[in-house]
């Protein structure tokens, strides 16, 4: 059997991936979240640099000091959690109540060492939903349909990805130079910039919303409610590669103030085999089907960290990404 011909036939109707889709900071996760909606000017204001963020947050009396350190092979996301924490209760719990509880837990965590500029964020993930062909795939099919591995330098100057070499039989590491910081490549930002934004957020949910509105990192969509625009700001930050626990707690408290959240009352299983909490937020109705599209944030039941996001239409998962593991490493190609 000509495996490469079969691979080409399988992928013939797939869209050609652009740089934003391949960037590990957002990859297929944000691609799925933005599917079907108009392109918004993410992080478009060139003046939205770290100095600007700190200045805006200072107006709400927040001061943050960052110590740059780092280590080798340090995990920044846990391995898959097979069971939930003993105290976890989902039935009868509202989305807001869950988010406030998760924020309180995250507030007790100490800050981990911040990666150095030259370190890389390694991510291993699975596309949602799980392609049935991927289960028994071999050779080139396994590379295309199985877990995806990628690397992004903390300072946003390069990304790396594993693909097939010219023979179509072996995996090859490909490194691409970039310049994500200070709007160097349009609407993306480096993990370092995202981290510093998160680290500078106030602890209070309402004050966090105020800080995000003042910086206006994402241009407000005309005709949308304030709550929808607030959700847009928060959702981008929830995809950050490295998150200080208190920064994530701030986002959770801000999200808890918004309407429209829906907490699934049982754990769900992702394509990566992880059993997780599913927290949904409605986006818009699909004009073709009339069904509401939902962002479903996947949250580890032991750590309350984001471990993926997928888009759901009705009761069907139609796209997204779930994380198997993340780690801070010293070189592209390292797995920690």
CSV table of C-alpha atoms in Angstrom, one decimal, residues 4-335:
chain,number,residue,atom,x,y,z
A,4,UNK,CA,1.8,8.6,1.4
A,5,UNK,CA,-0.9,8.5,-1.3
A,6,UNK,CA,-3.4,7.4,1.4
A,7,UNK,CA,-2.3,10.2,3.7
A,8,UNK,CA,-2.7,12.8,0.9
A,9,UNK,CA,-6.1,11.5,0.1
A,10,UNK,CA,-7.1,11.6,3.8
A,11,UNK,CA,-6.0,15.2,4.2
A,12,UNK,CA,-7.0,16.4,0.7
A,13,UNK,CA,-9.8,18.7,2.0
A,14,UNK,CA,-8.0,20.0,5.0
A,15,UNK,CA,-7.2,23.7,5.1
A,16,UNK,CA,-3.6,24.8,4.7
A,17,UNK,CA,-2.4,25.7,8.3
A,18,UNK,CA,-1.2,29.3,8.7
A,19,UNK,CA,1.4,30.4,11.3
A,20,UNK,CA,-1.2,31.3,13.9
A,21,UNK,CA,-2.7,27.9,13.7
A,22,UNK,CA,0.7,26.2,14.1
A,23,UNK,CA,1.9,28.5,17.0
A,24,UNK,CA,1.9,26.3,20.1
A,25,UNK,CA,0.7,29.2,22.2
A,26,UNK,CA,-2.7,29.0,20.6
A,27,UNK,CA,-2.4,26.2,18.0
A,28,UNK,CA,-5.6,24.4,17.1
A,29,UNK,CA,-7.1,25.2,20.4
A,30,UNK,CA,-7.8,28.9,19.6
A,31,UNK,CA,-8.3,28.0,15.9
A,32,UNK,CA,-11.3,25.9,17.0
A,33,UNK,CA,-12.5,28.6,19.3
A,34,UNK,CA,-12.6,31.1,16.5
A,35,UNK,CA,-14.1,28.8,13.9
A,36,UNK,CA,-17.2,30.3,12.4
A,37,UNK,CA,-16.9,33.7,13.9
A,38,UNK,CA,-15.4,36.9,12.4
A,39,UNK,CA,-11.8,37.6,12.8
A,40,UNK,CA,-11.2,39.9,15.7
A,41,UNK,CA,-8.2,42.2,16.2
A,42,UNK,CA,-6.4,40.3,19.0
A,43,UNK,CA,-3.8,42.2,20.8
A,44,UNK,CA,-3.8,44.7,18.0
A,45,UNK,CA,-2.8,47.8,19.9
A,46,UNK,CA,0.9,48.2,19.5
A,47,UNK,CA,1.1,50.2,22.7
A,48,UNK,CA,-0.1,47.2,24.6
A,49,UNK,CA,3.3,46.3,25.8
A,50,UNK,CA,4.3,45.2,29.3
A,51,UNK,CA,5.1,48.7,30.5
A,52,UNK,CA,1.6,49.8,29.4
A,53,UNK,CA,0.0,46.9,31.2
A,54,UNK,CA,1.8,47.6,34.4
A,55,UNK,CA,0.9,51.3,34.2
A,56,UNK,CA,-2.8,50.5,33.7
A,57,UNK,CA,-2.9,48.0,36.5
A,58,UNK,CA,-1.1,50.4,38.8
A,59,UNK,CA,-4.1,52.6,38.5
A,60,UNK,CA,-6.0,49.9,40.4
A,61,UNK,CA,-3.3,49.6,43.0
A,62,UNK,CA,-1.5,46.5,41.9
A,63,UNK,CA,2.3,46.0,42.0
A,64,UNK,CA,4.0,42.9,40.8
A,65,UNK,CA,7.6,41.9,41.0
A,66,UNK,CA,8.9,39.0,38.8
A,67,UNK,CA,12.0,37.0,39.5
A,68,UNK,CA,13.3,35.3,36.4
A,69,UNK,CA,14.7,31.9,37.2
A,70,UNK,CA,14.1,28.5,35.7
A,71,UNK,CA,15.0,24.9,35.7
A,72,UNK,CA,15.3,22.1,33.2
A,73,UNK,CA,12.4,19.8,32.3
A,74,UNK,CA,10.1,21.5,34.8
A,75,UNK,CA,6.5,20.6,34.3
A,76,UNK,CA,4.1,23.5,34.0
A,77,UNK,CA,1.0,21.3,33.5
A,78,UNK,CA,0.3,18.0,35.3
A,79,UNK,CA,0.1,14.6,33.7
A,80,UNK,CA,-3.4,13.3,33.1
A,81,UNK,CA,-5.4,13.1,36.3
A,82,UNK,CA,-7.3,9.8,36.4
A,83,UNK,CA,-9.5,10.7,39.3
A,84,UNK,CA,-10.9,13.8,40.9
A,85,UNK,CA,-10.0,15.3,44.2
A,86,UNK,CA,-11.9,13.6,47.0
A,87,UNK,CA,-13.7,16.9,47.9
A,88,UNK,CA,-14.8,17.6,44.4
A,89,UNK,CA,-18.6,18.1,44.0
A,90,UNK,CA,-20.2,19.1,40.7
A,91,UNK,CA,-23.8,18.2,41.0
A,92,UNK,CA,-25.9,21.2,41.8
A,93,UNK,CA,-22.9,23.6,41.6
A,94,UNK,CA,-23.2,26.7,39.4
A,95,UNK,CA,-20.4,27.8,37.1
A,96,UNK,CA,-19.8,30.9,39.2
A,97,UNK,CA,-19.6,28.9,42.5
A,98,UNK,CA,-17.1,26.4,41.0
A,99,UNK,CA,-14.9,29.2,39.6
A,100,UNK,CA,-14.8,31.0,42.9
A,101,UNK,CA,-13.9,27.8,44.7
A,102,UNK,CA,-11.2,27.0,42.1
A,103,UNK,CA,-9.7,30.5,42.5
A,104,UNK,CA,-9.5,30.1,46.3
A,105,UNK,CA,-7.5,26.8,45.8
A,106,UNK,CA,-5.2,28.4,43.2
A,107,UNK,CA,-4.5,31.4,45.6
A,108,UNK,CA,-2.9,29.0,48.1
A,109,UNK,CA,-0.3,27.8,45.5
A,110,UNK,CA,3.2,29.3,45.5
A,111,UNK,CA,4.5,30.9,42.3
A,112,UNK,CA,6.8,28.5,40.4
A,113,UNK,CA,10.1,29.7,38.9
A,114,UNK,CA,9.5,31.8,35.8
A,115,UNK,CA,11.2,30.4,32.6
A,116,UNK,CA,14.2,32.2,31.2
A,117,UNK,CA,14.0,34.0,27.9
A,118,UNK,CA,15.9,31.2,26.1
A,119,UNK,CA,13.9,28.3,27.5
A,120,UNK,CA,11.1,26.6,25.5
A,121,UNK,CA,7.5,25.6,26.4
A,122,UNK,CA,7.0,22.0,25.2
A,123,UNK,CA,3.4,20.9,24.6
A,124,UNK,CA,2.0,17.5,23.8
A,125,UNK,CA,-1.6,17.5,22.8
A,126,UNK,CA,-4.5,15.7,21.1
A,127,UNK,CA,-6.9,17.2,18.6
A,128,UNK,CA,-10.6,17.1,19.7
A,129,UNK,CA,-12.6,15.1,18.9
A,130,UNK,CA,-10.5,11.9,18.7
A,131,UNK,CA,-10.3,10.7,15.1
A,132,UNK,CA,-11.3,7.0,15.1
A,133,UNK,CA,-8.6,6.4,12.4
A,134,UNK,CA,-6.0,7.7,14.9
A,135,UNK,CA,-6.5,4.8,17.3
A,136,UNK,CA,-4.9,2.2,15.0
A,137,UNK,CA,-2.9,4.4,12.8
A,138,UNK,CA,0.7,3.5,11.9
A,139,UNK,CA,3.5,5.2,10.0
A,140,UNK,CA,2.7,8.6,8.4
A,141,UNK,CA,-0.9,8.2,9.5
A,142,UNK,CA,0.2,8.0,13.2
A,143,UNK,CA,2.2,11.2,12.9
A,144,UNK,CA,-0.6,13.1,11.3
A,145,UNK,CA,-3.5,11.8,13.4
A,146,UNK,CA,-1.8,11.0,16.7
A,147,UNK,CA,-0.5,13.3,19.5
A,148,UNK,CA,1.0,16.6,18.4
A,149,UNK,CA,4.3,17.8,19.9
A,150,UNK,CA,5.4,21.4,19.6
A,151,UNK,CA,7.8,23.9,21.2
A,152,UNK,CA,7.6,27.7,21.7
A,153,UNK,CA,10.5,29.8,23.0
A,154,UNK,CA,9.4,31.8,26.1
A,155,UNK,CA,10.5,35.1,24.5
A,156,UNK,CA,8.5,34.3,21.4
A,157,UNK,CA,11.5,34.3,19.0
A,158,UNK,CA,11.0,30.8,17.6
A,159,UNK,CA,8.7,27.8,17.4
A,160,UNK,CA,9.3,24.2,16.5
A,161,UNK,CA,7.2,21.4,15.3
A,162,UNK,CA,7.5,17.7,14.5
A,163,UNK,CA,6.5,16.6,11.1
A,164,UNK,CA,7.5,14.1,8.4
A,165,UNK,CA,10.7,14.3,6.5
A,166,UNK,CA,10.9,14.0,2.7
A,167,UNK,CA,10.7,10.2,2.8
A,168,UNK,CA,7.4,10.4,4.6
A,169,UNK,CA,8.5,7.8,7.1
A,170,UNK,CA,10.5,9.6,9.8
A,171,UNK,CA,9.8,12.5,12.1
A,172,UNK,CA,11.8,15.7,11.7
A,173,UNK,CA,12.1,18.7,13.9
A,174,UNK,CA,11.4,22.0,12.1
A,175,UNK,CA,12.3,25.3,13.8
A,176,UNK,CA,10.8,28.6,12.6
A,177,UNK,CA,12.1,32.0,13.7
A,178,UNK,CA,9.5,34.5,14.9
A,179,UNK,CA,9.2,37.9,16.6
A,180,UNK,CA,6.0,37.8,18.8
A,181,UNK,CA,6.8,40.5,21.3
A,182,UNK,CA,5.5,44.1,21.1
A,183,UNK,CA,3.3,43.3,18.1
A,184,UNK,CA,6.1,42.1,15.9
A,185,UNK,CA,4.0,39.5,14.2
A,186,UNK,CA,0.5,41.0,14.4
A,187,UNK,CA,-2.0,39.6,16.9
A,188,UNK,CA,0.1,37.1,18.8
A,189,UNK,CA,2.1,37.6,21.9
A,190,UNK,CA,4.9,35.6,23.5
A,191,UNK,CA,4.4,33.4,26.5
A,192,UNK,CA,6.5,35.9,28.5
A,193,UNK,CA,4.2,38.8,27.6
A,194,UNK,CA,1.1,36.7,28.5
A,195,UNK,CA,2.7,35.7,31.8
A,196,UNK,CA,3.4,39.2,32.8
A,197,UNK,CA,-0.1,40.3,32.0
A,198,UNK,CA,-1.5,37.5,34.2
A,199,UNK,CA,0.9,38.2,37.0
A,200,UNK,CA,-0.2,41.9,37.1
A,201,UNK,CA,-3.9,41.2,37.5
A,202,UNK,CA,-5.7,42.2,40.7
A,203,UNK,CA,-7.1,39.5,42.9
A,204,UNK,CA,-10.6,40.8,42.8
A,205,UNK,CA,-12.8,39.7,39.9
A,206,UNK,CA,-14.4,43.1,39.3
A,207,UNK,CA,-11.0,44.9,39.5
A,208,UNK,CA,-9.6,42.3,37.0
A,209,UNK,CA,-12.4,43.2,34.6
A,210,UNK,CA,-11.7,46.9,35.0
A,211,UNK,CA,-8.0,46.3,34.3
A,212,UNK,CA,-8.7,44.3,31.2
A,213,UNK,CA,-11.1,46.9,29.9
A,214,UNK,CA,-8.6,49.7,30.4
A,215,UNK,CA,-5.8,47.9,28.5
A,216,UNK,CA,-8.4,46.8,25.9
A,217,UNK,CA,-6.0,44.0,24.6
A,218,UNK,CA,-8.8,42.8,22.3
A,219,UNK,CA,-10.7,45.4,20.4
A,220,UNK,CA,-14.3,45.4,21.5
A,221,UNK,CA,-16.7,43.9,18.8
A,222,UNK,CA,-19.3,46.4,17.7
A,223,UNK,CA,-22.8,45.4,18.7
A,224,UNK,CA,-21.7,42.9,21.3
A,225,UNK,CA,-22.6,43.3,25.0
A,226,UNK,CA,-20.0,44.3,27.6
A,227,UNK,CA,-20.2,40.8,29.0
A,228,UNK,CA,-19.4,39.2,25.6
A,229,UNK,CA,-16.4,41.5,25.1
A,230,UNK,CA,-15.2,40.8,28.6
A,231,UNK,CA,-15.4,37.1,27.9
A,232,UNK,CA,-13.3,37.6,24.7
A,233,UNK,CA,-10.6,39.3,26.8
A,234,UNK,CA,-10.6,36.5,29.4
A,235,UNK,CA,-10.7,33.6,26.9
A,236,UNK,CA,-7.5,34.6,25.2
A,237,UNK,CA,-5.6,34.8,28.5
A,238,UNK,CA,-6.9,31.4,29.5
A,239,UNK,CA,-4.9,29.9,26.7
A,240,UNK,CA,-1.5,31.2,28.0
A,241,UNK,CA,1.3,28.7,28.0
A,242,UNK,CA,2.6,29.5,31.4
A,243,UNK,CA,0.2,30.8,34.1
A,244,UNK,CA,1.0,32.1,37.6
A,245,UNK,CA,-1.6,30.5,39.9
A,246,UNK,CA,-2.8,33.8,41.3
A,247,UNK,CA,-3.2,35.2,37.7
A,248,UNK,CA,-5.4,32.3,36.8
A,249,UNK,CA,-7.4,32.8,40.0
A,250,UNK,CA,-8.0,36.4,39.0
A,251,UNK,CA,-9.3,35.2,35.6
A,252,UNK,CA,-11.6,32.7,37.3
A,253,UNK,CA,-13.1,35.3,39.6
A,254,UNK,CA,-13.6,37.7,36.7
A,255,UNK,CA,-15.3,35.0,34.7
A,256,UNK,CA,-17.5,34.1,37.7
A,257,UNK,CA,-19.0,37.6,37.4
A,258,UNK,CA,-20.2,37.0,33.8
A,259,UNK,CA,-23.5,35.4,32.8
A,260,UNK,CA,-23.8,32.3,30.6
A,261,UNK,CA,-21.6,29.8,32.3
A,262,UNK,CA,-22.6,26.1,32.4
A,263,UNK,CA,-20.8,23.5,34.5
A,264,UNK,CA,-21.3,19.9,33.5
A,265,UNK,CA,-22.3,17.9,36.6
A,266,UNK,CA,-19.9,15.0,35.9
A,267,UNK,CA,-16.4,14.5,34.6
A,268,UNK,CA,-15.9,14.2,30.8
A,269,UNK,CA,-13.2,12.3,29.0
A,270,UNK,CA,-11.0,14.0,26.4
A,271,UNK,CA,-9.2,12.7,23.4
A,272,UNK,CA,-6.0,12.5,25.4
A,273,UNK,CA,-7.7,10.2,27.9
A,274,UNK,CA,-7.9,12.7,30.7
A,275,UNK,CA,-11.1,12.9,32.8
A,276,UNK,CA,-11.8,16.6,33.4
A,277,UNK,CA,-14.3,19.2,34.5
A,278,UNK,CA,-16.1,20.8,31.6
A,279,UNK,CA,-17.1,24.5,31.9
A,280,UNK,CA,-19.1,25.8,29.0
A,281,UNK,CA,-19.8,29.3,27.7
A,282,UNK,CA,-22.2,29.9,24.8
A,283,UNK,CA,-20.8,31.9,21.8
A,284,UNK,CA,-23.4,32.1,19.0
A,285,UNK,CA,-25.9,30.1,17.0
A,286,UNK,CA,-24.7,28.2,14.0
A,287,UNK,CA,-26.6,29.8,11.1
A,288,UNK,CA,-26.7,26.5,9.2
A,289,UNK,CA,-28.0,24.4,12.0
A,290,UNK,CA,-29.6,26.9,14.4
A,291,UNK,CA,-27.7,25.1,17.3
A,292,UNK,CA,-25.7,27.1,19.8
A,293,UNK,CA,-21.9,26.9,19.7
A,294,UNK,CA,-20.2,26.5,23.0
A,295,UNK,CA,-16.7,27.0,24.2
A,296,UNK,CA,-16.0,24.1,26.6
A,297,UNK,CA,-13.0,24.8,28.9
A,298,UNK,CA,-11.4,21.6,30.1
A,299,UNK,CA,-10.1,21.8,33.7
A,300,UNK,CA,-8.1,19.4,35.7
A,301,UNK,CA,-10.1,18.2,38.7
A,302,UNK,CA,-7.1,18.1,41.0
A,303,UNK,CA,-5.2,21.2,40.1
A,304,UNK,CA,-8.0,23.4,38.6
A,305,UNK,CA,-5.6,24.2,35.7
A,306,UNK,CA,-6.8,24.6,32.1
A,307,UNK,CA,-5.9,21.5,30.2
A,308,UNK,CA,-7.6,22.2,26.9
A,309,UNK,CA,-10.6,23.8,25.2
A,310,UNK,CA,-13.0,22.5,22.6
A,311,UNK,CA,-16.0,23.7,20.7
A,312,UNK,CA,-19.3,22.0,21.2
A,313,UNK,CA,-22.4,22.2,19.0
A,314,UNK,CA,-25.5,20.7,20.6
A,315,UNK,CA,-24.0,17.6,22.2
A,316,UNK,CA,-21.3,17.1,19.7
A,317,UNK,CA,-17.6,18.1,20.0
A,318,UNK,CA,-16.7,19.7,16.7
A,319,UNK,CA,-13.1,20.9,17.3
A,320,UNK,CA,-10.5,21.8,19.9
A,321,UNK,CA,-7.4,20.5,21.6
A,322,UNK,CA,-6.7,18.7,24.9
A,323,UNK,CA,-3.3,18.7,26.6
A,324,UNK,CA,-1.4,15.6,27.5
A,325,UNK,CA,1.5,17.4,29.1
A,326,UNK,CA,3.4,20.7,29.2
A,327,UNK,CA,7.0,21.3,30.4
A,328,UNK,CA,9.6,24.0,30.4
A,329,UNK,CA,12.7,22.7,28.6
A,330,UNK,CA,16.1,24.1,27.5
A,331,UNK,CA,16.0,23.2,23.8
A,332,UNK,CA,13.5,22.6,21.0
A,333,UNK,CA,13.2,18.8,20.8
A,334,UNK,CA,13.5,18.2,24.6
A,335,UNK,CA,10.5,16.7,26.3
